[in-house]
PDB file of C-alpha atoms in Angstrom:
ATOM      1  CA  UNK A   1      -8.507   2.054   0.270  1.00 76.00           C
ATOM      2  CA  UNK A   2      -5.807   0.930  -2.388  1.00 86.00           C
ATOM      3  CA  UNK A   3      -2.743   2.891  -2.454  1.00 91.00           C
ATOM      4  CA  UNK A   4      -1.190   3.565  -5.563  1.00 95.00           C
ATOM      5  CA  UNK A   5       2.305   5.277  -6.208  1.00 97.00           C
ATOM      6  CA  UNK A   6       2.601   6.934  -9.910  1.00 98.00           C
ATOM      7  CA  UNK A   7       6.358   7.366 -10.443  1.00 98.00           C
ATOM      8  CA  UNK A   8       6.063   9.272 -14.110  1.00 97.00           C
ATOM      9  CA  UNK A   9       8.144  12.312 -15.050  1.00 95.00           C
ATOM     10  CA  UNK A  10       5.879  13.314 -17.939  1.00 95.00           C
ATOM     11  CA  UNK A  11       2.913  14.999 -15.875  1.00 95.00           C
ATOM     12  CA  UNK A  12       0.514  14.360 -18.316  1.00 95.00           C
ATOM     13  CA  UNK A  13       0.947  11.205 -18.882  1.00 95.00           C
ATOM     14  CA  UNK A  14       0.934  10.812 -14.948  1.00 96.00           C
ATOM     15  CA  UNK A  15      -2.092  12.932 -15.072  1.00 95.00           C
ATOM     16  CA  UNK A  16      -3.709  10.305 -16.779  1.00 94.00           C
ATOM     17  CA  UNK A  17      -2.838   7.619 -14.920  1.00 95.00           C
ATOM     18  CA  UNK A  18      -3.749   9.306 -11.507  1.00 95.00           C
ATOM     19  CA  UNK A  19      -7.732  10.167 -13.021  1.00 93.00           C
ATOM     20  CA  UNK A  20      -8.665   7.041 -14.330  1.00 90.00           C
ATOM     21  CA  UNK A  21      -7.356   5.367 -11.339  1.00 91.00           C
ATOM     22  CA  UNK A  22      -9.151   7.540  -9.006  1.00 88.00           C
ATOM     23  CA  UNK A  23     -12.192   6.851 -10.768  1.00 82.00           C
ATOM     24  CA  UNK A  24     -11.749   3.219 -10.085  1.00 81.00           C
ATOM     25  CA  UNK A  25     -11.518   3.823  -6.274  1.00 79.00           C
ATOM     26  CA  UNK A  26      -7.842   3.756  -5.649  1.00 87.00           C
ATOM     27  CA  UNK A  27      -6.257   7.015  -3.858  1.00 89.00           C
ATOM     28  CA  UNK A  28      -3.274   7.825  -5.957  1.00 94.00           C
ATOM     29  CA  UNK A  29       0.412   9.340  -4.804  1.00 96.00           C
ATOM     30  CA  UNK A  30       2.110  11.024  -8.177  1.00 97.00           C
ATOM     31  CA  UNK A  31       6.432  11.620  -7.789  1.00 97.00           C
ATOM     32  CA  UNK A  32       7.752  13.322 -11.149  1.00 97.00           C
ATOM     33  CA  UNK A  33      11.684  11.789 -10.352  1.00 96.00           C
ATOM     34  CA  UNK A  34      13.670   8.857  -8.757  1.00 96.00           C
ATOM     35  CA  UNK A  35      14.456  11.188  -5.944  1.00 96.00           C
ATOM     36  CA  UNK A  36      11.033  12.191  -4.916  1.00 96.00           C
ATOM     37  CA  UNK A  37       9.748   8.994  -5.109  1.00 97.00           C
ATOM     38  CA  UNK A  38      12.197   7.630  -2.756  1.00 96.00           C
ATOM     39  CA  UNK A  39      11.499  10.137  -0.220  1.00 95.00           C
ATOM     40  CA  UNK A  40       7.673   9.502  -0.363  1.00 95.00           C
ATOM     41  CA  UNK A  41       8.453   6.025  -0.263  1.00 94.00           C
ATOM     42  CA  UNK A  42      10.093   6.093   2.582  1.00 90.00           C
ATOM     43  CA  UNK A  43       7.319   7.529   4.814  1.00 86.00           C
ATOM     44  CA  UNK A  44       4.242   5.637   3.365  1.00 87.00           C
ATOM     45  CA  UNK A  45       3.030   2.895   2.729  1.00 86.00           C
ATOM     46  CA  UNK A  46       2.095   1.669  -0.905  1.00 92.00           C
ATOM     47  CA  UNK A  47      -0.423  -1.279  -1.731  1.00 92.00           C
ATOM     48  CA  UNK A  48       1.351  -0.902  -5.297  1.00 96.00           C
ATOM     49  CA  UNK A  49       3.688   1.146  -7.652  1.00 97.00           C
ATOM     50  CA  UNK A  50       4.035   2.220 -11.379  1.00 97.00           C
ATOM     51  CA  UNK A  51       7.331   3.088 -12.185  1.00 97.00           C
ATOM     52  CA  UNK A  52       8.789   4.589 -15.130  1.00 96.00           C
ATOM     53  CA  UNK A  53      12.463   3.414 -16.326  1.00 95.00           C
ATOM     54  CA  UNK A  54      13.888   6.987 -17.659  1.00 95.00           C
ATOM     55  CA  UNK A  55      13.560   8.943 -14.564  1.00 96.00           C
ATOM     56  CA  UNK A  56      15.709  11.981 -13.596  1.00 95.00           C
ATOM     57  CA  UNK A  57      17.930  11.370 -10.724  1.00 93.00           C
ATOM     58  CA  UNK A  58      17.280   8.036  -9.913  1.00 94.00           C
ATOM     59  CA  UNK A  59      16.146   5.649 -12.717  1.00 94.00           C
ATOM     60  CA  UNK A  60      14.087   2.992 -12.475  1.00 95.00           C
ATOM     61  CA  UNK A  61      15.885   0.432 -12.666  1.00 95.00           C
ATOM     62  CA  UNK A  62      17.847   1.799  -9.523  1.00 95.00           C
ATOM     63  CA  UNK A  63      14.700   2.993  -7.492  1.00 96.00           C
ATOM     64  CA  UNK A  64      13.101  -1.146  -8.015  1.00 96.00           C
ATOM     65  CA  UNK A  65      16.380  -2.242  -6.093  1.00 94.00           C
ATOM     66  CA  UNK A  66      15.229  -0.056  -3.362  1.00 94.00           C
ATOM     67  CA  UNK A  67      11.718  -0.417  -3.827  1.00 94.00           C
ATOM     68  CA  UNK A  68      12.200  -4.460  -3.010  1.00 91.00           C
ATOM     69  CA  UNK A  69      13.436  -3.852  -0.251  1.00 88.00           C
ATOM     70  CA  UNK A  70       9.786  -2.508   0.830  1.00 86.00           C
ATOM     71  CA  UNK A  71       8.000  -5.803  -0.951  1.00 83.00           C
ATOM     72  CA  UNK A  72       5.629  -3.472  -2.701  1.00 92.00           C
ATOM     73  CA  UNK A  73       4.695  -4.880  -5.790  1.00 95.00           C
ATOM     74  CA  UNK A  74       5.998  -2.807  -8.858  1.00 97.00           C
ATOM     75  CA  UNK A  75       4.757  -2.451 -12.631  1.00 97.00           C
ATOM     76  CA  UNK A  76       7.024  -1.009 -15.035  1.00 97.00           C
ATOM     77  CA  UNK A  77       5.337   1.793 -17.568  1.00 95.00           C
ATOM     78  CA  UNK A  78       8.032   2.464 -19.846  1.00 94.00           C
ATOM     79  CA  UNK A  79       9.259   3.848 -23.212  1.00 93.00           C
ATOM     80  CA  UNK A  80      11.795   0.933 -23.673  1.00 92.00           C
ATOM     81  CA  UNK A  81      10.052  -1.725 -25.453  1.00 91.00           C
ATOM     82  CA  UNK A  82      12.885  -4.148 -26.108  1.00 93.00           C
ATOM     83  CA  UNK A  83      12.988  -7.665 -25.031  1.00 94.00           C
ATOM     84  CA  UNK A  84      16.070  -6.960 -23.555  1.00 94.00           C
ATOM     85  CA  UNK A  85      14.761  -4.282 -21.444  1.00 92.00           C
ATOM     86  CA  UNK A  86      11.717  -6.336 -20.426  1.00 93.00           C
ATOM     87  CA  UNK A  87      13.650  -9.014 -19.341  1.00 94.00           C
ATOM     88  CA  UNK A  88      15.704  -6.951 -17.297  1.00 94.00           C
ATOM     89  CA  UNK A  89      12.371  -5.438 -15.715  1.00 93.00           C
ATOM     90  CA  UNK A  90      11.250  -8.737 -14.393  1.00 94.00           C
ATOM     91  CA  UNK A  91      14.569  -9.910 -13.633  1.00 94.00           C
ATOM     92  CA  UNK A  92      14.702  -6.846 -11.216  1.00 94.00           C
ATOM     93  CA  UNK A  93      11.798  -7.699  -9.768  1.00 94.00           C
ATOM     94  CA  UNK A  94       8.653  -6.220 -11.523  1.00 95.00           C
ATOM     95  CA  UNK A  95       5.860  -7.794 -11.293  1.00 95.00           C
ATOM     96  CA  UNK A  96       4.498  -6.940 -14.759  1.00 95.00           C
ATOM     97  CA  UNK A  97       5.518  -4.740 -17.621  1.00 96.00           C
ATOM     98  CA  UNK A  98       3.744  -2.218 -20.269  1.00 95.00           C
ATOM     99  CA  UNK A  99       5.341  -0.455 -22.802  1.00 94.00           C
ATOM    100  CA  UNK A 100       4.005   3.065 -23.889  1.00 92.00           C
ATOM    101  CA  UNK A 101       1.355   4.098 -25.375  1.00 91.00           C
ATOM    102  CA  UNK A 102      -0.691   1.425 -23.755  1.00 87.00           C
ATOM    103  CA  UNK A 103      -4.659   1.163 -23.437  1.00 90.00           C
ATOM    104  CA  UNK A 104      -5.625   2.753 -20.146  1.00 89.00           C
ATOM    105  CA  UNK A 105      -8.337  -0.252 -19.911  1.00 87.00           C
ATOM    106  CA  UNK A 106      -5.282  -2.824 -20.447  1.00 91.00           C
ATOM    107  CA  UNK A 107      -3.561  -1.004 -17.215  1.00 93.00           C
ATOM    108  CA  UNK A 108      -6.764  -1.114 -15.326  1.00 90.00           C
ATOM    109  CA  UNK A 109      -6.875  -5.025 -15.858  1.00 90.00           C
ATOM    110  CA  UNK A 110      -3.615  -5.423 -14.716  1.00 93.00           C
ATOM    111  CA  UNK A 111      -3.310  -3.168 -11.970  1.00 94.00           C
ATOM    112  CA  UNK A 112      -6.242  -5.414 -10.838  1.00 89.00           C
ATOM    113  CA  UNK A 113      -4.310  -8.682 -11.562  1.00 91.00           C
ATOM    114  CA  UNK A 114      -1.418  -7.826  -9.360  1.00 93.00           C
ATOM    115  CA  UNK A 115      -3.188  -6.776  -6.539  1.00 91.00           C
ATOM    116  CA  UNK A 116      -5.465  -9.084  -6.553  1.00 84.00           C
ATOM    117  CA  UNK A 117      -2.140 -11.733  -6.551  1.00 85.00           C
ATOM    118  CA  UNK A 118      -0.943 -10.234  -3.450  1.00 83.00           C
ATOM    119  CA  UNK A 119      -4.407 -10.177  -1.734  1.00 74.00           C
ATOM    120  CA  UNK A 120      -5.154  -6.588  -1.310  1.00 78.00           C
ATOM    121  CA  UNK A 121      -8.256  -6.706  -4.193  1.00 73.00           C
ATOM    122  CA  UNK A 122     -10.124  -8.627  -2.246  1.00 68.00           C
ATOM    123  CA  UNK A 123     -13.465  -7.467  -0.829  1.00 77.00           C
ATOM    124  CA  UNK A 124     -13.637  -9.780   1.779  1.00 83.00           C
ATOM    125  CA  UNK A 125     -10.797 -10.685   3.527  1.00 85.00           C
ATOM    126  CA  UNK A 126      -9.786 -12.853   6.287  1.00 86.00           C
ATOM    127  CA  UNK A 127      -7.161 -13.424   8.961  1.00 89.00           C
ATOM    128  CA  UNK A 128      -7.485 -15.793  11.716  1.00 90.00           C
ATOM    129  CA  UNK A 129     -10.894 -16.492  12.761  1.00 93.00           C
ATOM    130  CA  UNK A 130     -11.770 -12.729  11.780  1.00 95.00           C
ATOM    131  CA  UNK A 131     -13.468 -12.013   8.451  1.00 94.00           C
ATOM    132  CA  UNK A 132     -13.487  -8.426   7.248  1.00 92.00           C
ATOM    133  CA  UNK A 133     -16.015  -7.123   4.576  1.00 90.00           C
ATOM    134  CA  UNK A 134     -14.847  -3.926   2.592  1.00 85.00           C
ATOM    135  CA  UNK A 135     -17.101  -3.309   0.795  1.00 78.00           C
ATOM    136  CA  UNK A 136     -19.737  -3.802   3.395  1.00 86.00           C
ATOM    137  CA  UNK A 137     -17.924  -2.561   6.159  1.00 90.00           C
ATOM    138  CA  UNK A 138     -18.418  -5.007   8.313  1.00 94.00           C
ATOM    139  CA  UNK A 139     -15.998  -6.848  10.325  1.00 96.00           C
ATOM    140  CA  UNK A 140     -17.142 -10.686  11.994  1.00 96.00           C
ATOM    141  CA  UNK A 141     -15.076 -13.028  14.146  1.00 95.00           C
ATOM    142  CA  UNK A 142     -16.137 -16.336  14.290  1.00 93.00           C
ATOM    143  CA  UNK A 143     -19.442 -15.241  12.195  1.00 91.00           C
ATOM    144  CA  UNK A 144     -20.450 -12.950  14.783  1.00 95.00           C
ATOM    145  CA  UNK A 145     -20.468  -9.379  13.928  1.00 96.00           C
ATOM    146  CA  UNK A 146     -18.305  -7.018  15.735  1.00 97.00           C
ATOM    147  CA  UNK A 147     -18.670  -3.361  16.220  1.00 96.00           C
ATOM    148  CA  UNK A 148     -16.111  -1.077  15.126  1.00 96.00           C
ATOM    149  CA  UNK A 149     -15.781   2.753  14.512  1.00 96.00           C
ATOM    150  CA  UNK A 150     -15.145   3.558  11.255  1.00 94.00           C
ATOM    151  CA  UNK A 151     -11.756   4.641  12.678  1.00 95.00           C
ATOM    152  CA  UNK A 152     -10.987   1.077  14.143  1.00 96.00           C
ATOM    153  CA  UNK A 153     -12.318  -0.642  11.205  1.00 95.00           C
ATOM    154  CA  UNK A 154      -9.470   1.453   9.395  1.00 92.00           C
ATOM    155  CA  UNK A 155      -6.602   0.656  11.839  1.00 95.00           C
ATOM    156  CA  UNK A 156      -7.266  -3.138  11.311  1.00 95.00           C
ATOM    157  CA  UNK A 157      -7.725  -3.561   7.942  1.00 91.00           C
ATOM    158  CA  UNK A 158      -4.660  -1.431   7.495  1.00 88.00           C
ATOM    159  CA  UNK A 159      -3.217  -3.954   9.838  1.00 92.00           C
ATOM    160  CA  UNK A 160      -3.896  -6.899   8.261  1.00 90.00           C
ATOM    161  CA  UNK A 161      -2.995  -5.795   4.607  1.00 82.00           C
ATOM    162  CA  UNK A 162       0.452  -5.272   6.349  1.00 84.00           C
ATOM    163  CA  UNK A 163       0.833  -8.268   8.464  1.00 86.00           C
ATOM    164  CA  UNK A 164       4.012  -9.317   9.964  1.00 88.00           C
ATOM    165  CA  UNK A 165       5.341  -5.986   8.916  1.00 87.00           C
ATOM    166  CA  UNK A 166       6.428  -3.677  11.772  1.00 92.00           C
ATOM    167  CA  UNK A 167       4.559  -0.537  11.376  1.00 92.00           C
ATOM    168  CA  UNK A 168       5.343   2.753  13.285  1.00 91.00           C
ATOM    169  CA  UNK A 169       2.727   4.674  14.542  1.00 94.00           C
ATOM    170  CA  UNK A 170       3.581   7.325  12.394  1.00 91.00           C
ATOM    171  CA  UNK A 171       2.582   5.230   9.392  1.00 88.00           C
ATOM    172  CA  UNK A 172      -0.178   4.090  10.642  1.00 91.00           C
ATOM    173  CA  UNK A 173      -1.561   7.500  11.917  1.00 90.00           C
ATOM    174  CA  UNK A 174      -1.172   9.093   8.223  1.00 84.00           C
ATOM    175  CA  UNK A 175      -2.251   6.227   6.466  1.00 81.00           C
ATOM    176  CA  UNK A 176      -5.699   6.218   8.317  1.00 87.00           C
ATOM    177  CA  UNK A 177      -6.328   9.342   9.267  1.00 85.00           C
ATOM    178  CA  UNK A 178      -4.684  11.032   5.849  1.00 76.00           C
ATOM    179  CA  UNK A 179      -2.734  14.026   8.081  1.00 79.00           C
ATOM    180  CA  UNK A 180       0.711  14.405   9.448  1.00 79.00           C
ATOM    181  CA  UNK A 181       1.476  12.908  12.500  1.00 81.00           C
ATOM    182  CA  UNK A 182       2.361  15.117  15.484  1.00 81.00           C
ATOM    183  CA  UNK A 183       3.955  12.498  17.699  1.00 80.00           C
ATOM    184  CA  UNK A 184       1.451  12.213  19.930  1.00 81.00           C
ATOM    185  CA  UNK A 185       1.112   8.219  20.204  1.00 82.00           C
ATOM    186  CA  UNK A 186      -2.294   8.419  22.368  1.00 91.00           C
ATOM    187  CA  UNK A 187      -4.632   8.471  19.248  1.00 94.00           C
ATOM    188  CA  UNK A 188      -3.050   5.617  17.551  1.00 95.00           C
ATOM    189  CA  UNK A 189      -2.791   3.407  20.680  1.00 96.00           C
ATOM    190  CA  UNK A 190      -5.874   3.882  21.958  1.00 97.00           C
ATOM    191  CA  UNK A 191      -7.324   2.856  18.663  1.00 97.00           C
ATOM    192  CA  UNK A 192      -5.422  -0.358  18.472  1.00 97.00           C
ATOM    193  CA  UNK A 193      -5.905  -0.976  22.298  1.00 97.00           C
ATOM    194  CA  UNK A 194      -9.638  -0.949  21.739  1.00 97.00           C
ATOM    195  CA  UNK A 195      -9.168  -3.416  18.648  1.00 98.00           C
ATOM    196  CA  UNK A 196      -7.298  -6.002  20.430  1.00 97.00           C
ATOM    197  CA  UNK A 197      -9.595  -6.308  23.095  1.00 97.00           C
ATOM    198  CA  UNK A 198     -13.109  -6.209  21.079  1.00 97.00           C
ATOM    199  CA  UNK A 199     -11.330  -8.745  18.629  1.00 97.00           C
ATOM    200  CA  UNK A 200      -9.328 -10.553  21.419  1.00 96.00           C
ATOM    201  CA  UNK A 201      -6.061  -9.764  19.268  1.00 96.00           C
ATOM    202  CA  UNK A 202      -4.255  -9.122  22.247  1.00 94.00           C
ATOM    203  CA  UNK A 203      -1.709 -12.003  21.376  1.00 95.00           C
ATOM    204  CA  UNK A 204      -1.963 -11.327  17.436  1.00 96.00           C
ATOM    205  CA  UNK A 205      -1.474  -7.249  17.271  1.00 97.00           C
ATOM    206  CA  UNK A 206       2.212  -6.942  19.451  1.00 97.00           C
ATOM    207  CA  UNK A 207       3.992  -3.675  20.008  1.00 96.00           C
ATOM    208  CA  UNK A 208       7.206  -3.335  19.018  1.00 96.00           C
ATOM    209  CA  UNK A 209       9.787  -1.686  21.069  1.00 93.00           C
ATOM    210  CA  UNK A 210      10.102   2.285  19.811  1.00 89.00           C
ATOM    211  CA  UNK A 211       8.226   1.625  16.572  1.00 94.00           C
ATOM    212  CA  UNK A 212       4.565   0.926  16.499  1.00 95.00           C
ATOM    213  CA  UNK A 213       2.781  -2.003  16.163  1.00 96.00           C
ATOM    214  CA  UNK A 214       3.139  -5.446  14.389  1.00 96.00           C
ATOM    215  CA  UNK A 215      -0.350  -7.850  13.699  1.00 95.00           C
ATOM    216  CA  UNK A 216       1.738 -11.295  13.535  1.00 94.00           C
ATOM    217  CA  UNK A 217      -0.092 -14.483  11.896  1.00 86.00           C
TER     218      UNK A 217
END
């Protein structure tokens, strides 16, 4: 599932935002300050963020500078409408801008558009000689269907939508199974054990040294 990061301090506004993006199928994360956002930032991971420029404690324009860092693609939903200020948005590194009030339909579209520019709208995706159906659930290498638990088919598509990124197992743990992780490692690499060898990744998904895992290309 999508994974959406509504940085708003006005919680109606980002009470807005959060339904009508739920309703489209994306599972939304809401921070009401700079601050907050950074922290949850810092222990997820984010297929996207909207990000409000007149935050408390951190503004936006500060938070985007961390934000890259991350290479999660940010749109700015802002107040400041001036050319000046959307010019600084991109410059920073935004990969769109709306100015308030804005059309919740016109936010839908381009929530869509960005995503689907970094790859992570599509319903069927591929990687290697593996081909992985979404919305079908089904995952094929070389055109031959492969059995997964629904658990495994989570762990590799939240592999692959993160590829050549180290992730720790701590991210990967409460991005698929939605709960804190305890430390205990044996649920996570047992999961991704069983992956590389029913997908012969064994060469593709590497672990990395007090961290996690990392699927390389």
């Amino acid at each position: 599932m999508i994974k959406i990061l509504i940085v708003e301090d006005e919680k109606s506004i980002s009470d807005l935002i959060k339904m009508n993006l739920t309703d489209e199928g994306y599972k939304c994360t809401c921070a009401y300050d700079g601050q907050e956002a950074a922290d949850i930032i810092e222990n997820n991971l984010f297929d996207l963020i909207l990000l409000d420029i007149m935050l408390p404690k951190i503004d936006g324009y500060e938070l985007i500078e961390y934000i890259n860092t991350y290479d999660i693609p940010v749109i700015f939903l802002t107040a400041k409408s001036s050319v000046t200020d959307k010019v600084k948005g991109l410059k920073a590194g935004a990969e769109d801008y709306m100015t308030k009030p804005f059309e919740i339909a016109e936010l839908l579209a381009r929530v869509e558009t960005v995503l689907r520019r970094y790859n992570k709208a599509l319903q069927v995706i591929s990687f290697a000689d593996i081909t992985i159906d979404t919305a079908a659930h089904i995952v094929m290498k070389n055109g031959e269907v492969i059995n997964l638990t629904a658990k495994e088919f989570d762990v590799l598509l939240f592999l692959v939508r993160n590829k050549n990124k180290a992730l720790y197992r701590s991210q990967i743990y409460m991005n698929v199974w939605g709960e804190d992780y305890n430390g205990d490692s044996r649920t996570v690499d047992l999961h991704v054990q069983r992956i590389r060898k029913k997908l012969l990744l064994e060469d593709k998904i590497v672990p990395v040294y007090k961290i996690g895992y990392r699927l390389e290309d």
